[in-house]
GROMACS .gro file of C-alpha atoms in nm:
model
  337
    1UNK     CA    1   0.000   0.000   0.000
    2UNK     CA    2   0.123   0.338  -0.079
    3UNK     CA    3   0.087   0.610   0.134
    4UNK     CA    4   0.201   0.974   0.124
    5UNK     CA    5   0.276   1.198   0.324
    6UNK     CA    6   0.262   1.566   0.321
    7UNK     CA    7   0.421   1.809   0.489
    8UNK     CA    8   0.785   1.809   0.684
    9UNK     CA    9   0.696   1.953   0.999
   10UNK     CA   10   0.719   1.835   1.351
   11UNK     CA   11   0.443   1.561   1.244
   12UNK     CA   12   0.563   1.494   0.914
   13UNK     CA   13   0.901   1.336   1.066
   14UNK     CA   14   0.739   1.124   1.313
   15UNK     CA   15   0.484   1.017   1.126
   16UNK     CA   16   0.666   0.905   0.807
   17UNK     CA   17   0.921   0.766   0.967
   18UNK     CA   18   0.667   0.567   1.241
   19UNK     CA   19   0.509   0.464   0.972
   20UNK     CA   20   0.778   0.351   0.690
   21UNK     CA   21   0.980   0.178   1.006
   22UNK     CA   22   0.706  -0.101   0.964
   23UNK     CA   23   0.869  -0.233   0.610
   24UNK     CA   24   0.472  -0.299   0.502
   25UNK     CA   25   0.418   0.048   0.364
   26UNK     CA   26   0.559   0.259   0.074
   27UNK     CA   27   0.622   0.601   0.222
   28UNK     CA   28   0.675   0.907   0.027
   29UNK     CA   29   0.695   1.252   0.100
   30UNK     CA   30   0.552   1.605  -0.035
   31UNK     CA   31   0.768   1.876   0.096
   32UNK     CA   32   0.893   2.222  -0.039
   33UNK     CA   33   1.241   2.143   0.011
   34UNK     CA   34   1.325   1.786  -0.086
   35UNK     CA   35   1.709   1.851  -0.133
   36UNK     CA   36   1.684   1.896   0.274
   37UNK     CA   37   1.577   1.530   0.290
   38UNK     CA   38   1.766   1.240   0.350
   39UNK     CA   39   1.559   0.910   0.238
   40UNK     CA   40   1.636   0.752   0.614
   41UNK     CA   41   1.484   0.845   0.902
   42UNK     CA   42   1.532   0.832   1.274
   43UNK     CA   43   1.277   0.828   1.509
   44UNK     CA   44   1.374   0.800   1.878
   45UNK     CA   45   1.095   0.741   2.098
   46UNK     CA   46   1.025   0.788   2.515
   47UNK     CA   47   1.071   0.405   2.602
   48UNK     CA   48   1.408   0.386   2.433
   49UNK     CA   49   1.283   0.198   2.146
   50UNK     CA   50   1.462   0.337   1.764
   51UNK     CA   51   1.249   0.333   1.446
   52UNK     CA   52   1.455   0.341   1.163
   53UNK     CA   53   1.234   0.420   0.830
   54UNK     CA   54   1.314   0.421   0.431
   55UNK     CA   55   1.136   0.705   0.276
   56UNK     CA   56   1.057   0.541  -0.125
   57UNK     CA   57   1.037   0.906  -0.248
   58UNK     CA   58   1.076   1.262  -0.121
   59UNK     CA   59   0.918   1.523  -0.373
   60UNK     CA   60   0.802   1.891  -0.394
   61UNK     CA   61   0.590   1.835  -0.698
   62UNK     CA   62   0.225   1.701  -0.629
   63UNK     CA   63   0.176   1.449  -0.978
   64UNK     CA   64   0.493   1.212  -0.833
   65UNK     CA   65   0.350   1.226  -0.456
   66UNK     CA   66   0.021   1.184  -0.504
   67UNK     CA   67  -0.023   1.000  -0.824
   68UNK     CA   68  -0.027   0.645  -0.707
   69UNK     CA   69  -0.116   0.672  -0.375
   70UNK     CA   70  -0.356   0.489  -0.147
   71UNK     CA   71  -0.361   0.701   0.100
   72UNK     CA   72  -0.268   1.118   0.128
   73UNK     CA   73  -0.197   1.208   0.529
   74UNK     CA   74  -0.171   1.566   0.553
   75UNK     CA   75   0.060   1.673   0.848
   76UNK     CA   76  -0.015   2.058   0.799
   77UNK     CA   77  -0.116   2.379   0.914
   78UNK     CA   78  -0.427   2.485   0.837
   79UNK     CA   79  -0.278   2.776   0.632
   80UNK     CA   80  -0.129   2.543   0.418
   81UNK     CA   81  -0.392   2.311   0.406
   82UNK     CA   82  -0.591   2.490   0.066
   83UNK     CA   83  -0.309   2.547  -0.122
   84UNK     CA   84  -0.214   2.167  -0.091
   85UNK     CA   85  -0.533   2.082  -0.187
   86UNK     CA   86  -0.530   2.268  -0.482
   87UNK     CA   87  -0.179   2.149  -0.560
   88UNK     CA   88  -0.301   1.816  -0.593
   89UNK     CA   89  -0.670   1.705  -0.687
   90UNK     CA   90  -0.605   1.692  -1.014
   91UNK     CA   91  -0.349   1.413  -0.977
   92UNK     CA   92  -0.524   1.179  -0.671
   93UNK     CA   93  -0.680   0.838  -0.765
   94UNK     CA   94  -1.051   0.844  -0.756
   95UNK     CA   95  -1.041   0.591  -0.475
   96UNK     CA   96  -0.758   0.767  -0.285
   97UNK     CA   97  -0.846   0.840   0.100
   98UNK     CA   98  -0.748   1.177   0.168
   99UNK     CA   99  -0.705   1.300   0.580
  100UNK     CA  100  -0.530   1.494   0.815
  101UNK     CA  101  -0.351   1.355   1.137
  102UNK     CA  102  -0.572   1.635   1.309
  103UNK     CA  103  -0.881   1.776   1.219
  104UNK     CA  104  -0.944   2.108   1.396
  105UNK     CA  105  -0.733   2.347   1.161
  106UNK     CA  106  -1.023   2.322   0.894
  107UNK     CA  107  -0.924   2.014   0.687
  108UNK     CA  108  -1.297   1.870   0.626
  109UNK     CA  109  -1.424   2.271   0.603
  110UNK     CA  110  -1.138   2.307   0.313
  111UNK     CA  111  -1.163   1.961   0.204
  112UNK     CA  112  -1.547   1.986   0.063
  113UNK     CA  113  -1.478   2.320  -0.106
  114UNK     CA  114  -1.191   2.177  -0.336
  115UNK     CA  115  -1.197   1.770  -0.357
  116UNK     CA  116  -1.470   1.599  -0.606
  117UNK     CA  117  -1.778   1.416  -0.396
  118UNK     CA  118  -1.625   1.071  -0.448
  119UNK     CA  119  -1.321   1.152  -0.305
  120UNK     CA  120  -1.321   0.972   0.101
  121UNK     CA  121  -1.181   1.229   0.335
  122UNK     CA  122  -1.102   1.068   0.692
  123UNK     CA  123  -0.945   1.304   0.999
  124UNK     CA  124  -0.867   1.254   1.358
  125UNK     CA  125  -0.997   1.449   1.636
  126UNK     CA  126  -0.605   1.477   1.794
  127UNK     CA  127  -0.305   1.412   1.665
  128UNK     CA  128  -0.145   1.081   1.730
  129UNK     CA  129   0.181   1.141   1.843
  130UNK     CA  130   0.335   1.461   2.036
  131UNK     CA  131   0.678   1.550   1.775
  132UNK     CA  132   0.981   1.716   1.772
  133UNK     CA  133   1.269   1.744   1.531
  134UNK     CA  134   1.606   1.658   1.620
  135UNK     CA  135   1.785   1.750   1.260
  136UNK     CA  136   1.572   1.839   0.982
  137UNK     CA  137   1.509   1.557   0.750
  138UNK     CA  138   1.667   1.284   0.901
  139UNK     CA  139   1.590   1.243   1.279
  140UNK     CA  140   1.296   1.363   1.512
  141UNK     CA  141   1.188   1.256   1.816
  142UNK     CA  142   0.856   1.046   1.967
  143UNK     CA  143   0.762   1.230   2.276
  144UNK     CA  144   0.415   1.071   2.342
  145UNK     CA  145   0.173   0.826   2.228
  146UNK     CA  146  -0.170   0.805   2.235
  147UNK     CA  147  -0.418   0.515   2.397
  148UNK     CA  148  -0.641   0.551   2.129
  149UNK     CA  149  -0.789   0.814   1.871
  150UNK     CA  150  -1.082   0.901   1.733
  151UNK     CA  151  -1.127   0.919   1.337
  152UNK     CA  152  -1.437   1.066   1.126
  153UNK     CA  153  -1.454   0.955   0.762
  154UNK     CA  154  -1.681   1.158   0.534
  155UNK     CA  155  -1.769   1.083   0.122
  156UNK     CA  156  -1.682   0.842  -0.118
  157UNK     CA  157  -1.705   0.476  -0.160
  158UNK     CA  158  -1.393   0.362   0.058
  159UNK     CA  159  -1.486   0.153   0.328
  160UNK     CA  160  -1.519   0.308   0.660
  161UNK     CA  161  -1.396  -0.033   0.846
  162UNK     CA  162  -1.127  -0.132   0.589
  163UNK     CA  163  -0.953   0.233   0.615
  164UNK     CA  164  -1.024   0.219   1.006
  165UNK     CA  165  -0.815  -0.084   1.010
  166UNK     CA  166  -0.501  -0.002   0.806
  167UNK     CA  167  -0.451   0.332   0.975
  168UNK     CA  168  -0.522   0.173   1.320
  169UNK     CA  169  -0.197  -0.045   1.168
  170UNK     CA  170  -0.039   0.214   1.025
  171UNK     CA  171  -0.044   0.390   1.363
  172UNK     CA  172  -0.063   0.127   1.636
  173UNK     CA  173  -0.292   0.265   1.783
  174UNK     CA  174  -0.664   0.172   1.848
  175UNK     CA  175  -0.906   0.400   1.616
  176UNK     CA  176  -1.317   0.426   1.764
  177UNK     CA  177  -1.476   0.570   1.475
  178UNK     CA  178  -1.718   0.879   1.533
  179UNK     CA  179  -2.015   0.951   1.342
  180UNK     CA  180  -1.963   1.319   1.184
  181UNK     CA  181  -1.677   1.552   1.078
  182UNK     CA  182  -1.834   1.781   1.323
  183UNK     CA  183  -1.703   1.558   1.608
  184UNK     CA  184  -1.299   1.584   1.488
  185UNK     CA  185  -1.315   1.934   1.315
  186UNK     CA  186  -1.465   2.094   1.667
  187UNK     CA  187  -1.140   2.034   1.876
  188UNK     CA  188  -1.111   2.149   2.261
  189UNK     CA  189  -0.732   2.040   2.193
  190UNK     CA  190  -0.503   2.309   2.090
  191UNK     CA  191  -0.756   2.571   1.917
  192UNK     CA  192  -0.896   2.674   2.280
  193UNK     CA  193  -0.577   2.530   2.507
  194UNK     CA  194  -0.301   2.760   2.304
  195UNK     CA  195  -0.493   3.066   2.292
  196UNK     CA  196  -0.657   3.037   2.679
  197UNK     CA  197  -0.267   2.988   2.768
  198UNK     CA  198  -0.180   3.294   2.526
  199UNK     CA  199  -0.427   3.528   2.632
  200UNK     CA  200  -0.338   3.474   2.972
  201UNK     CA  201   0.025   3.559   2.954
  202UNK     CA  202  -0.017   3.853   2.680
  203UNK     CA  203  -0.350   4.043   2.693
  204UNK     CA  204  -0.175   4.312   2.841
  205UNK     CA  205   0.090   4.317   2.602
  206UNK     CA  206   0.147   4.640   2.365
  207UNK     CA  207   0.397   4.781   2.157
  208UNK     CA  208   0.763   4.822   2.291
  209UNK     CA  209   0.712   4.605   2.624
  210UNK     CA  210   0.996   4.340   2.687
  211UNK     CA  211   0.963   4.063   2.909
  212UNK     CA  212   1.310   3.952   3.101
  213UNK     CA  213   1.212   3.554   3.077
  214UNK     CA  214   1.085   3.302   2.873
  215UNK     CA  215   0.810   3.115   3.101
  216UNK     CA  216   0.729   2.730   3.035
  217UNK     CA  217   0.426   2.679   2.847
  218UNK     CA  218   0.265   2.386   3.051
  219UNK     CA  219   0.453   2.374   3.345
  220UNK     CA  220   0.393   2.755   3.478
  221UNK     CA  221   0.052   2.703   3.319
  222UNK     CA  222  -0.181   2.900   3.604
  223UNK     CA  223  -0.550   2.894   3.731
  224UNK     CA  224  -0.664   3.232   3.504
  225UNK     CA  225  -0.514   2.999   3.210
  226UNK     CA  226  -0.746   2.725   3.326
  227UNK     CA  227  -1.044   2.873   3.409
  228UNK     CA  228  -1.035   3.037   3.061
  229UNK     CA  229  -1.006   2.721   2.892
  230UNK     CA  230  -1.283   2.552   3.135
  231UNK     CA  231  -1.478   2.858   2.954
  232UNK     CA  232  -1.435   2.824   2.600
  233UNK     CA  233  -1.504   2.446   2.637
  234UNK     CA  234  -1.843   2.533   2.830
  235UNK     CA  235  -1.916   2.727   2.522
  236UNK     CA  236  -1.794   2.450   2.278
  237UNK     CA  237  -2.014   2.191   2.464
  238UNK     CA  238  -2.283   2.404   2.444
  239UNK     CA  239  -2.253   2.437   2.057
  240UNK     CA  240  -2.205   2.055   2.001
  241UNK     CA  241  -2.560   2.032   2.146
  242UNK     CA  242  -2.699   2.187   1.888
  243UNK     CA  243  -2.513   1.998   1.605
  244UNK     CA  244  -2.569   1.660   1.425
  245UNK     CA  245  -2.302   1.498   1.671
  246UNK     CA  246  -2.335   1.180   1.905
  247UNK     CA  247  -2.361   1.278   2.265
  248UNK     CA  248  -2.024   1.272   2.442
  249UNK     CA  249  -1.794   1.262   2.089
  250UNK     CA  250  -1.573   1.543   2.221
  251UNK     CA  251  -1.485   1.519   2.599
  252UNK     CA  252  -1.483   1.791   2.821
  253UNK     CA  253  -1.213   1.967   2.880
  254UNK     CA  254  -1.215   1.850   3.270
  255UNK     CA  255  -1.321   1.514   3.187
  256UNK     CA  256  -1.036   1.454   2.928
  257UNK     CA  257  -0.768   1.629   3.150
  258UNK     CA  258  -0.954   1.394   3.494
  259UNK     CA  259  -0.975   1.739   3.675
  260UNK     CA  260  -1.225   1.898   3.896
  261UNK     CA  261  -1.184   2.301   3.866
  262UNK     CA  262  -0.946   2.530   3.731
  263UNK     CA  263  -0.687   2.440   4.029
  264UNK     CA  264  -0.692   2.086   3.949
  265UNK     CA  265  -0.667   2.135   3.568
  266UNK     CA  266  -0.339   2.400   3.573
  267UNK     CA  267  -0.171   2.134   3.845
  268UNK     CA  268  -0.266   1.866   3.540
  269UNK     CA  269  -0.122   2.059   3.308
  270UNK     CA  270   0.138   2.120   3.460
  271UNK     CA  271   0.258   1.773   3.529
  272UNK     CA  272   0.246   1.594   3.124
  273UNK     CA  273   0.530   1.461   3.099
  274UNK     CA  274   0.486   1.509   2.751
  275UNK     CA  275   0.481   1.884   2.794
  276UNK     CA  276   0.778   1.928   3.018
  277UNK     CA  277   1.032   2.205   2.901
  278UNK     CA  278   0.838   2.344   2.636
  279UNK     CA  279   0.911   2.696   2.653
  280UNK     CA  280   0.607   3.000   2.548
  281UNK     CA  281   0.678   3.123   2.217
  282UNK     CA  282   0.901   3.417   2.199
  283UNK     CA  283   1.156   3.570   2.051
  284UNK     CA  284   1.500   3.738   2.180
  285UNK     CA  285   1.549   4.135   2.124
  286UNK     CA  286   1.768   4.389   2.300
  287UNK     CA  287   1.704   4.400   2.657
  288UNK     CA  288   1.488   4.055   2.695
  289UNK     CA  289   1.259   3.918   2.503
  290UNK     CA  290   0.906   3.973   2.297
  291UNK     CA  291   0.610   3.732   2.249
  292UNK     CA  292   0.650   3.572   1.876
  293UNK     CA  293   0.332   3.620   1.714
  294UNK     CA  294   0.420   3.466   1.395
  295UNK     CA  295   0.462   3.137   1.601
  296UNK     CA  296   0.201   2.815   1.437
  297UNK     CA  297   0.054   2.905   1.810
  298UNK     CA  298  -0.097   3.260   1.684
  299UNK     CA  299  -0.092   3.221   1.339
  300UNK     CA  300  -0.313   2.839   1.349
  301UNK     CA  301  -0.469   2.803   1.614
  302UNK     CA  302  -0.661   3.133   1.620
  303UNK     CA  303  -0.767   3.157   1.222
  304UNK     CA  304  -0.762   2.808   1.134
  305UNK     CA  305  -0.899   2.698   1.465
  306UNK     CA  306  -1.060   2.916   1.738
  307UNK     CA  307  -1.222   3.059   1.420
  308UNK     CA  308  -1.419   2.823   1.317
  309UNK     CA  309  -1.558   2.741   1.661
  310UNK     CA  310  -1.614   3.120   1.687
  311UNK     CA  311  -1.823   3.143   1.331
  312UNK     CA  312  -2.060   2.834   1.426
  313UNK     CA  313  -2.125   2.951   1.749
  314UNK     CA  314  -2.244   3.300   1.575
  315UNK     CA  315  -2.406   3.119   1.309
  316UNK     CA  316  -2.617   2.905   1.555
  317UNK     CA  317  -2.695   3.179   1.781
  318UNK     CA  318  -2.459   3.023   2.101
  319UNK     CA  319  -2.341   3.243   2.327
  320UNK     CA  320  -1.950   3.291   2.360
  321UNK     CA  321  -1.862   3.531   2.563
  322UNK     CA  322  -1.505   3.394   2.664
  323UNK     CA  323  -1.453   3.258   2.248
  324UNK     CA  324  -1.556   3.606   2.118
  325UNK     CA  325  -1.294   3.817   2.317
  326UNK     CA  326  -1.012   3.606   2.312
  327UNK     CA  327  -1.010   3.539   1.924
  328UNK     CA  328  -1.079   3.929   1.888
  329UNK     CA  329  -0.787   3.976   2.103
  330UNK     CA  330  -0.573   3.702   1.895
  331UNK     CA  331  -0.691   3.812   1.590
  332UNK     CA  332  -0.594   4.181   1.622
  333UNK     CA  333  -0.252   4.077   1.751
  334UNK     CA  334  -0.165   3.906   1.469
  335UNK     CA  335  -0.301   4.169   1.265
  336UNK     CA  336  -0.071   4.409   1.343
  337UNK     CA  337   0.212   4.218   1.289
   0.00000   0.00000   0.00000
């Protein structure tokens, strides 16, 4: 089976080479820069275990990627998620399954404006691994698995249970399939944990300010940062009950995290293992340092995320309060960048 892979970010490493170290699958690549690429990849994972994968082809032009494929995993941002789209419909199979390791930057949204009706789209509600690279294009590094994930499949004629069972191979990891693309596009992941983290460290932020230290993301992550996350969710949940989605699909926030309150979420947070030593996006100037809003935090996970929450909240009349002023607030950062 041939499957393809594109994008060479954080995700893009692990994934190809996770996948390609099983010697069952032809792996290729779509990347911009190819000539960065070596064709063997290293992927060193918590436990101590080494995959070693063979890449059959890395590319930056769409026919040889996509062509032959099987299967097209997208491993992108959602601003880049269109454009690759575009880049290659004309050259998929009919029968290709098209996805996205994670679902809430707008895949399915962008997906139905640009593929054909027959083609199968499939995402996941998170992502199945937590990445990092080591050295571009050759090793990266497994930081965290999942127990299990949670996979919608929309369109075509593909069978749901036969591509539920080769990516559950593909990934090792135990798929339950969910009923609607609602369920995986509607994320309380990282398009309402980044920005309830960013807000909370930044809102005060203007022009000219310089901070002397870098805090930790997770670890320092506090109870204002909780409670505003706690609020978005209430907002998402209350949403979800007014779409076509199975009761319970997307977890609450304090269900999925096993917490109680804000306290008891931030001290969760705060302990991942996972999440240890990643630092808050920013960038070093004279005399300390500045938030870095062109970091995938600001520029994804408010537009290609937090957005689309925010629009079918409006469109079905829910009431956002917490949503609505934090994606103003994100939105008019990046704005003035």
């Amino acid at each position: 089976m041939k499957i393809c892979i594109c994008g060479g970010g954080n995700l893009g490493h692990v994934v190809a080479g996770f996948v390609s170290s099983q010697g069952k699958y032809d792996v290729c690549l779509l990347t911009r820069h190819p000539e960065l690429w070596s064709q063997e990849l290293t992927i060193e994972a918590p436990e101590g275990t080494i995959y070693s994968g063979h890449l059959n082809g890395v590319y930056s032009d769409a026919c040889q990627a996509v062509a032959d494929a099987d299967i097209v995993l997208f491993c992108l941002p959602g601003y880049a998620i269109r454009n690759t789209l575009l880049q290659i419909k004309d050259y998929l199979r009919a029968d290709a399954a098209v996805g996205t390791v994670v679902s809430s930057t707008g895949f399915f949204f962008q997906a139905f404006a640009v593929l054909p009706q027959e083609q199968t789209l499939f995402g996941f509600q998170r992502v199945p691994f937590i990445s990092r690279v080591v050295e571009y294009g050759s090793r990266a590094r497994l930081m965290g698995y999942k127990d299990s994930l949670e996979l919608a499949i929309e369109r075509g004629k593909t069978s749901r249970e036969s591509l539920k069972e080769t990516l559950q191979d593909m990934l090792r990891t135990p798929i339950h399939l969910l009923g609607s693309h609602y369920e995986v596009s509607l994320s309380n992941s990282n398009p309402l944990l980044h920005p309830s983290r960013l807000y909370s460290l930044w809102k005060d932020y203007s022009e000219g300010m310089v901070y002397d230290n870098i805090p930790l993301f997770y670890e320092e992550w506090t109870e204002e940062a909780a409670e505003l996350y706690i609020n978005m969710d209430n907002e998402l949940q209350a949403l979800l009950s007014q779409l076509p989605v199975s009761k319970g699909s997307i977890s609450t926030v304090l269900d999925y995290y096993e917490s109680t309150d804000a306290s008891s979420l931030a001290k969760k947070l705060r302990s991942i293992e996972a999440f240890k030593g990643i630092p808050a996006p920013m960038i070093k100037v004279k005399g300390g340092y500045i938030p870095d809003f062109h970091s995938r935090y600001f520029t994804e996970d408010f537009p290609y995320g937090l957005a689309f929450v925010h629009r079918l909240t409006h469109e079905k009349g829910i009431p956002s309060p917490t949503i609505d002023r934090i994606l103003e607030w994100g939105s008019r950062i990046i704005h003035r960048q």
